[in-house]
JSON list of C-alpha atoms in Angstrom, two decimals:
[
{"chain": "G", "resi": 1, "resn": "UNK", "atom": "CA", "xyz": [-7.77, -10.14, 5.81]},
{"chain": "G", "resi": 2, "resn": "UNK", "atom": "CA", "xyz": [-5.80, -9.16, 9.54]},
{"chain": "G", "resi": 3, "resn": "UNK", "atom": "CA", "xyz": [-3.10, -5.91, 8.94]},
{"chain": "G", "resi": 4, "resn": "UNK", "atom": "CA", "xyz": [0.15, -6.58, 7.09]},
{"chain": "G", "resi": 5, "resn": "UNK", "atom": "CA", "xyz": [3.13, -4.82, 8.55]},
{"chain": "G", "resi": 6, "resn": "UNK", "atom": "CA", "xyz": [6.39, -4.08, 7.23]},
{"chain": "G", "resi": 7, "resn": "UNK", "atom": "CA", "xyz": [9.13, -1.68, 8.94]},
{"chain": "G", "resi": 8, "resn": "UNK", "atom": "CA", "xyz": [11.30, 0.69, 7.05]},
{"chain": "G", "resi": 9, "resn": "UNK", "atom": "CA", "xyz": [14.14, 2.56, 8.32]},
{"chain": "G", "resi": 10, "resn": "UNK", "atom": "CA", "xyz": [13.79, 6.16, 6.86]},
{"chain": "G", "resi": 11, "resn": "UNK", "atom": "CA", "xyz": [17.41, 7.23, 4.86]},
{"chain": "G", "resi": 12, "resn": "UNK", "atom": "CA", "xyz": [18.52, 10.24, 3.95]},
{"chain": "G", "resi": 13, "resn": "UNK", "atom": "CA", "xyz": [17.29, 9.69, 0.31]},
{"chain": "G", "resi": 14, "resn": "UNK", "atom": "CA", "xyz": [13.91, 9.83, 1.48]},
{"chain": "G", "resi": 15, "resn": "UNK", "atom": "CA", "xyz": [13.91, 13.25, 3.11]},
{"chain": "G", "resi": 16, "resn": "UNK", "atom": "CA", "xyz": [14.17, 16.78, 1.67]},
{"chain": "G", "resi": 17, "resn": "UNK", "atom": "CA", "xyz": [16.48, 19.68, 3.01]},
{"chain": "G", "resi": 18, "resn": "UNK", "atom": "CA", "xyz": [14.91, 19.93, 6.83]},
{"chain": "G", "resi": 19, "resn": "UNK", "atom": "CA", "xyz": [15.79, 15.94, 7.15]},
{"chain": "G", "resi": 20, "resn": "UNK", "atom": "CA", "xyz": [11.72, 15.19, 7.07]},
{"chain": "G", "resi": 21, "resn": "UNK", "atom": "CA", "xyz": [10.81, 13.02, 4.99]},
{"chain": "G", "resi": 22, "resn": "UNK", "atom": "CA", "xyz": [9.74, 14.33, 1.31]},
{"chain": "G", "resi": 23, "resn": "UNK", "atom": "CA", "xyz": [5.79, 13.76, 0.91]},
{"chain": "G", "resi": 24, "resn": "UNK", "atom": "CA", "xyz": [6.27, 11.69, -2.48]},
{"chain": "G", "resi": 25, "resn": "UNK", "atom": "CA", "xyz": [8.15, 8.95, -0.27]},
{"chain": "G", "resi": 26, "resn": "UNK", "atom": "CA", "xyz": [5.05, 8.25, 1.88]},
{"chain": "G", "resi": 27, "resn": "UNK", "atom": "CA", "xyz": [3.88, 6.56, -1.70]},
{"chain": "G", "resi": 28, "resn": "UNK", "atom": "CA", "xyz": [6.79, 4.62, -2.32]},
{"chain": "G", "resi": 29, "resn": "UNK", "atom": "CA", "xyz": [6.53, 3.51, 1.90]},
{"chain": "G", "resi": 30, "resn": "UNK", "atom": "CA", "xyz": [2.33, 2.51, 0.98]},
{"chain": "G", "resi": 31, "resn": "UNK", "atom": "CA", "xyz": [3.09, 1.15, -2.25]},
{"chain": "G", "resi": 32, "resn": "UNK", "atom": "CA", "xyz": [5.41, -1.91, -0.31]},
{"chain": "G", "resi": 33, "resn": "UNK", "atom": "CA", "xyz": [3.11, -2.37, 2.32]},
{"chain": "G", "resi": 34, "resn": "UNK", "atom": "CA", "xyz": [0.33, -2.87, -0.76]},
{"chain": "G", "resi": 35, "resn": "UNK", "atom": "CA", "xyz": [3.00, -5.26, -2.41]},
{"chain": "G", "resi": 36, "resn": "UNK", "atom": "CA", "xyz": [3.68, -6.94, 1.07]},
{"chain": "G", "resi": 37, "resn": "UNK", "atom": "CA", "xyz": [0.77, -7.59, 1.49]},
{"chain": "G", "resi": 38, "resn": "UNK", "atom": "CA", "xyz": [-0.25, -9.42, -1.56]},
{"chain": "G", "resi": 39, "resn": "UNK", "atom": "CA", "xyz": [3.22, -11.03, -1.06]},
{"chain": "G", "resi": 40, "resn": "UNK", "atom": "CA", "xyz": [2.47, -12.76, 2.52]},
{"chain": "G", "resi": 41, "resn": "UNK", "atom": "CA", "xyz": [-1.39, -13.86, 1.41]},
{"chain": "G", "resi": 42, "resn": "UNK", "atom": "CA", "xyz": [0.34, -15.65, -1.37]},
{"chain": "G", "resi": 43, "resn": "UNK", "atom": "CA", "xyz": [-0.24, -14.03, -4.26]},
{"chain": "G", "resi": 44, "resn": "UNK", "atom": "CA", "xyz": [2.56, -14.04, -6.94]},
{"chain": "G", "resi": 45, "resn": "UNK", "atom": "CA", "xyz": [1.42, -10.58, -9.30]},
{"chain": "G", "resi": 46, "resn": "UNK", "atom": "CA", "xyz": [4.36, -11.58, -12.05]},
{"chain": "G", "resi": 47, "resn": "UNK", "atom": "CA", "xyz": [2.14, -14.98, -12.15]},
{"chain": "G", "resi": 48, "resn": "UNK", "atom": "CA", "xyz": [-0.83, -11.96, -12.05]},
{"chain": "G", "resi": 49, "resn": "UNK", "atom": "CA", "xyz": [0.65, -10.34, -15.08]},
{"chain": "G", "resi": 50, "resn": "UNK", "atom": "CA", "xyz": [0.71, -13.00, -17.15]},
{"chain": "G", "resi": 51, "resn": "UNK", "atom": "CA", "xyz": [4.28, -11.70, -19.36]},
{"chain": "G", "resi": 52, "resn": "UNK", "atom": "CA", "xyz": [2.54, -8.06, -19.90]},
{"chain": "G", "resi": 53, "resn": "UNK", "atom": "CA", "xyz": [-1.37, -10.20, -20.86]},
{"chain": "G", "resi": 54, "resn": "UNK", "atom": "CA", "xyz": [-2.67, -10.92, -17.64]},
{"chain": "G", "resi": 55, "resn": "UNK", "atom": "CA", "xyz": [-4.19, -8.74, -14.37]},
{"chain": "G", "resi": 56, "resn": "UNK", "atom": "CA", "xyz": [-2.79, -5.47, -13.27]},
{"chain": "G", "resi": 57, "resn": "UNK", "atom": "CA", "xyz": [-3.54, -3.50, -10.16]},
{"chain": "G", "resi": 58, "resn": "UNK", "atom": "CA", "xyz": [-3.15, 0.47, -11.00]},
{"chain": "G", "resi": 59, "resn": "UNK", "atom": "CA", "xyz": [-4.04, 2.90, -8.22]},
{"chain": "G", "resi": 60, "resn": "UNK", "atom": "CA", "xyz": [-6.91, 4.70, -9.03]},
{"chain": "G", "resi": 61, "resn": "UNK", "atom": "CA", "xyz": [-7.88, 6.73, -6.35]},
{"chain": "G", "resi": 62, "resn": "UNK", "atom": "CA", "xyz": [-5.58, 7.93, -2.82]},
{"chain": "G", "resi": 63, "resn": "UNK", "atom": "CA", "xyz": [-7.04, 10.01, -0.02]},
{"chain": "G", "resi": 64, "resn": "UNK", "atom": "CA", "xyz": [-4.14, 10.73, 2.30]},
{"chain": "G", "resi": 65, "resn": "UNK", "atom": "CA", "xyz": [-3.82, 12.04, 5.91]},
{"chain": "G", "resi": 66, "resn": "UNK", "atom": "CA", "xyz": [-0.57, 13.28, 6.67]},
{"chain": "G", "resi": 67, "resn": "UNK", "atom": "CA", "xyz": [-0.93, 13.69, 10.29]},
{"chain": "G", "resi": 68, "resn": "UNK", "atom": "CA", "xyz": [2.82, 13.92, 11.53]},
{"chain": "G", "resi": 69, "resn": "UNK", "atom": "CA", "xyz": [5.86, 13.89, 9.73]},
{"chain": "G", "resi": 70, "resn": "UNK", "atom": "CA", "xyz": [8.74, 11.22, 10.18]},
{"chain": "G", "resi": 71, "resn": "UNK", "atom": "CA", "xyz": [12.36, 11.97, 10.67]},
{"chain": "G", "resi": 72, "resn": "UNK", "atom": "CA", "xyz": [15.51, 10.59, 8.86]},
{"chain": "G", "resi": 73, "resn": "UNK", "atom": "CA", "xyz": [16.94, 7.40, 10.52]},
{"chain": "G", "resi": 74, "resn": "UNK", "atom": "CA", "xyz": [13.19, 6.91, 11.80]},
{"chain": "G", "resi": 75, "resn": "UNK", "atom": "CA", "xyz": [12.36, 3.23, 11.89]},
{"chain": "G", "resi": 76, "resn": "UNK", "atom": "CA", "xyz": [8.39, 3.59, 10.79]},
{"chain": "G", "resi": 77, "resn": "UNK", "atom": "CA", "xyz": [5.63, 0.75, 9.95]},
{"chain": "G", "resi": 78, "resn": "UNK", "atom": "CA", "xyz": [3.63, 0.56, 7.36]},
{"chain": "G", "resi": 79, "resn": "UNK", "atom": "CA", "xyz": [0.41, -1.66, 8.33]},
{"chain": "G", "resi": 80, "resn": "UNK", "atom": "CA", "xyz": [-1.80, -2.31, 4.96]},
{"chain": "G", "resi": 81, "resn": "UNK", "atom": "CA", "xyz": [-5.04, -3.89, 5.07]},
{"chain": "G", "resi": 82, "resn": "UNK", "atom": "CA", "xyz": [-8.05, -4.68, 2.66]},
{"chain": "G", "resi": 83, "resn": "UNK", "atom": "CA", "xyz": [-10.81, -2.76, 3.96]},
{"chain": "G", "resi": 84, "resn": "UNK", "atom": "CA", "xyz": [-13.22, -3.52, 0.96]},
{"chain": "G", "resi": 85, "resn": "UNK", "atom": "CA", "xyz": [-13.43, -5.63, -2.54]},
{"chain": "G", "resi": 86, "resn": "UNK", "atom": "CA", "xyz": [-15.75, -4.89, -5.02]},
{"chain": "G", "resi": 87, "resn": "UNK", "atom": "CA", "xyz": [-15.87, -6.49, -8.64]},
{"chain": "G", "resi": 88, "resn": "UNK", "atom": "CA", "xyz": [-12.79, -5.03, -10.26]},
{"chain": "G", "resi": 89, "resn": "UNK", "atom": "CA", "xyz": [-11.57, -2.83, -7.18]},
{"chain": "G", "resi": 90, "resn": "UNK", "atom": "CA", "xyz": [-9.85, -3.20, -3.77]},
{"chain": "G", "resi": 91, "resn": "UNK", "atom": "CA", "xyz": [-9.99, -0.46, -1.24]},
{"chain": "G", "resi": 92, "resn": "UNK", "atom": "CA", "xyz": [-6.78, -0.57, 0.84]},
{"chain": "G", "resi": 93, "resn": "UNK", "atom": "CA", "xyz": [-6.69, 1.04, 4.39]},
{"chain": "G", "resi": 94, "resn": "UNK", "atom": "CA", "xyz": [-2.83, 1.69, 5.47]},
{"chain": "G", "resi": 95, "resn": "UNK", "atom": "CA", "xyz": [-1.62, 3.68, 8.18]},
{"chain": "G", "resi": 96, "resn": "UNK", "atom": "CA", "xyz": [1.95, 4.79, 8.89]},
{"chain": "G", "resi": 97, "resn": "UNK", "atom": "CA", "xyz": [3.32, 4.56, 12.29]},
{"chain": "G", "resi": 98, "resn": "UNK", "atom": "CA", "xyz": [6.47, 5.20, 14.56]},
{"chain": "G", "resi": 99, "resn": "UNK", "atom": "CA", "xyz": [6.00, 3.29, 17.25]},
{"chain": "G", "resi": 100, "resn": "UNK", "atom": "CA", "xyz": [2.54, 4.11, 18.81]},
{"chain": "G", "resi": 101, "resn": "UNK", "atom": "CA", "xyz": [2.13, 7.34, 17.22]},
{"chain": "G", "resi": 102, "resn": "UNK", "atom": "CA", "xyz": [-0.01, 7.56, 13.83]},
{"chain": "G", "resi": 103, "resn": "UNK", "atom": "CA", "xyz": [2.01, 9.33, 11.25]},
{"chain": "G", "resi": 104, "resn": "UNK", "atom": "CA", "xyz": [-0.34, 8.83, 7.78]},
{"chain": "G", "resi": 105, "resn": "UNK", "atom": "CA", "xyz": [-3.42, 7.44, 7.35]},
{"chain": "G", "resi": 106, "resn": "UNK", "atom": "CA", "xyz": [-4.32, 6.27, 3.39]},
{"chain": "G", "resi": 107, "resn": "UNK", "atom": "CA", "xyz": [-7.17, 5.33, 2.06]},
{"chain": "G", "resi": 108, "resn": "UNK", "atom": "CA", "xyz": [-6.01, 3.59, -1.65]},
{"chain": "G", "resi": 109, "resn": "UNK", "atom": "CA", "xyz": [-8.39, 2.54, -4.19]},
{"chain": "G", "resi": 110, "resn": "UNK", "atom": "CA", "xyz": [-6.95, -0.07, -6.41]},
{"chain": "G", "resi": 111, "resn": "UNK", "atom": "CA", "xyz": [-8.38, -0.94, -10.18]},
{"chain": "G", "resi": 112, "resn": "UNK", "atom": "CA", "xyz": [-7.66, -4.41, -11.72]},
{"chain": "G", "resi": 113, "resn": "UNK", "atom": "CA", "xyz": [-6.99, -4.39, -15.32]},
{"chain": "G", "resi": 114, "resn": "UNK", "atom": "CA", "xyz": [-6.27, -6.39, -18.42]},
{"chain": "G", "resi": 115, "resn": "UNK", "atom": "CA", "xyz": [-5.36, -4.98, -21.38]},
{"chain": "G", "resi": 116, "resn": "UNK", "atom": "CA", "xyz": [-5.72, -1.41, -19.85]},
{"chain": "G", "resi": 117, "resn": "UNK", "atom": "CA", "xyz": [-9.31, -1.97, -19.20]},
{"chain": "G", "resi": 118, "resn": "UNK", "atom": "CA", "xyz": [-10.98, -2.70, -15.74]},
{"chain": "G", "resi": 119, "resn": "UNK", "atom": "CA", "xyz": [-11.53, -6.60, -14.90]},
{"chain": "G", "resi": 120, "resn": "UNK", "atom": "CA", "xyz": [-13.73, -8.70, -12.77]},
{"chain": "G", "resi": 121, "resn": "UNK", "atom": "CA", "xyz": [-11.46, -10.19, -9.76]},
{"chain": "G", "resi": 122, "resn": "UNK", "atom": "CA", "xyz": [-11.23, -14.03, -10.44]},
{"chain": "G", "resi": 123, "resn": "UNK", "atom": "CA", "xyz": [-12.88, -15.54, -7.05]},
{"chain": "G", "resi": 124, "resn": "UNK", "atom": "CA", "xyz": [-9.76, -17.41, -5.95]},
{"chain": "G", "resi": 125, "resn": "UNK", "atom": "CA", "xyz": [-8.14, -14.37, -5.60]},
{"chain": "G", "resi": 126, "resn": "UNK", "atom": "CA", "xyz": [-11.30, -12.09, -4.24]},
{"chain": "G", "resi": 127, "resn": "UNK", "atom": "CA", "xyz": [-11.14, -14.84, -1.29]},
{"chain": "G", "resi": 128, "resn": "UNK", "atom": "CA", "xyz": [-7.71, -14.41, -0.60]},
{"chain": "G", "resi": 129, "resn": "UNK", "atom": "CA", "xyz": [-8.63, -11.01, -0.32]},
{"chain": "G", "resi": 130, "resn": "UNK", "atom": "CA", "xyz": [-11.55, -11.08, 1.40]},
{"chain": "G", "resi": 131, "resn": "UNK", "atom": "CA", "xyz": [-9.60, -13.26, 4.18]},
{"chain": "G", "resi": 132, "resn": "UNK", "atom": "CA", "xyz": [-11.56, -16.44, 2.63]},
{"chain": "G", "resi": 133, "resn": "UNK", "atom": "CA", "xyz": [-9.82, -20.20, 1.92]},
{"chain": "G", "resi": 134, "resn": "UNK", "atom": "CA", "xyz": [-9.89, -19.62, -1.82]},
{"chain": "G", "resi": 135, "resn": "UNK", "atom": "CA", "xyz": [-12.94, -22.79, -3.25]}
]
């Protein structure tokens, strides 16, 4: 699957006292690019979830590079892209960027779960993820 990309202007909310932003917001910035993602390939996760019975996505595991910090009123990109699927897991590679410049680089490990316990990936949706014409 090519890179999603989303912008984001950064608002005061997201920053602490110095005006940079807080390092909890960087997860609420990779979270939508994970979401935008899914969105644009087509999948619908509130068809996913079934009414609280059907497939979840939880993060499982985050290594994160924080590389440079961004700036309040800094218009930033969040480019999100699914470096690896296994049977009930997606790795995620997303990067943050002003402009050029490389602000974050995350490496997200996502579980899929029913009923709070890990689950296969039906194929339609591993192809969709894989970058595949679902069979």
């Amino acid at each position: 699957m090519s890179p999603h990309q989303i912008t984001i202007r950064v608002y005061y909310e997201d920053t602490d006292f110095s005006g940079l932003v807080y390092h909890a917001s960087y997860l609420r910035f990779l979270e939508r690019g994970r979401t935008e993602l899914l969105r644009a390939a087509g999948i619908d996760q509130s068809a996913l979830h079934a009414g609280g019975e059907g497939l979840f996505f939880a993060v499982r595991r985050m290594t994160i590079d924080w590389l440079m910090p961004a700036r309040m009123d800094d218009v930033i990109t969040v480019e999100t892209r699914t470096a690896a699927v296994r049977g009930a897991s997606i790795l995620v590679a997303q990067r943050i960027l002003r402009g050029e410049q490389v602000l974050l680089t995350a490496d997200v490990r996502v579980a899929a779960l029913i009923g709070g316990r890990p689950a296969r990936l039906p194929d339609g949706l591993r192809a969709i993820l894989e970058g595949r014409a679902p069979a």
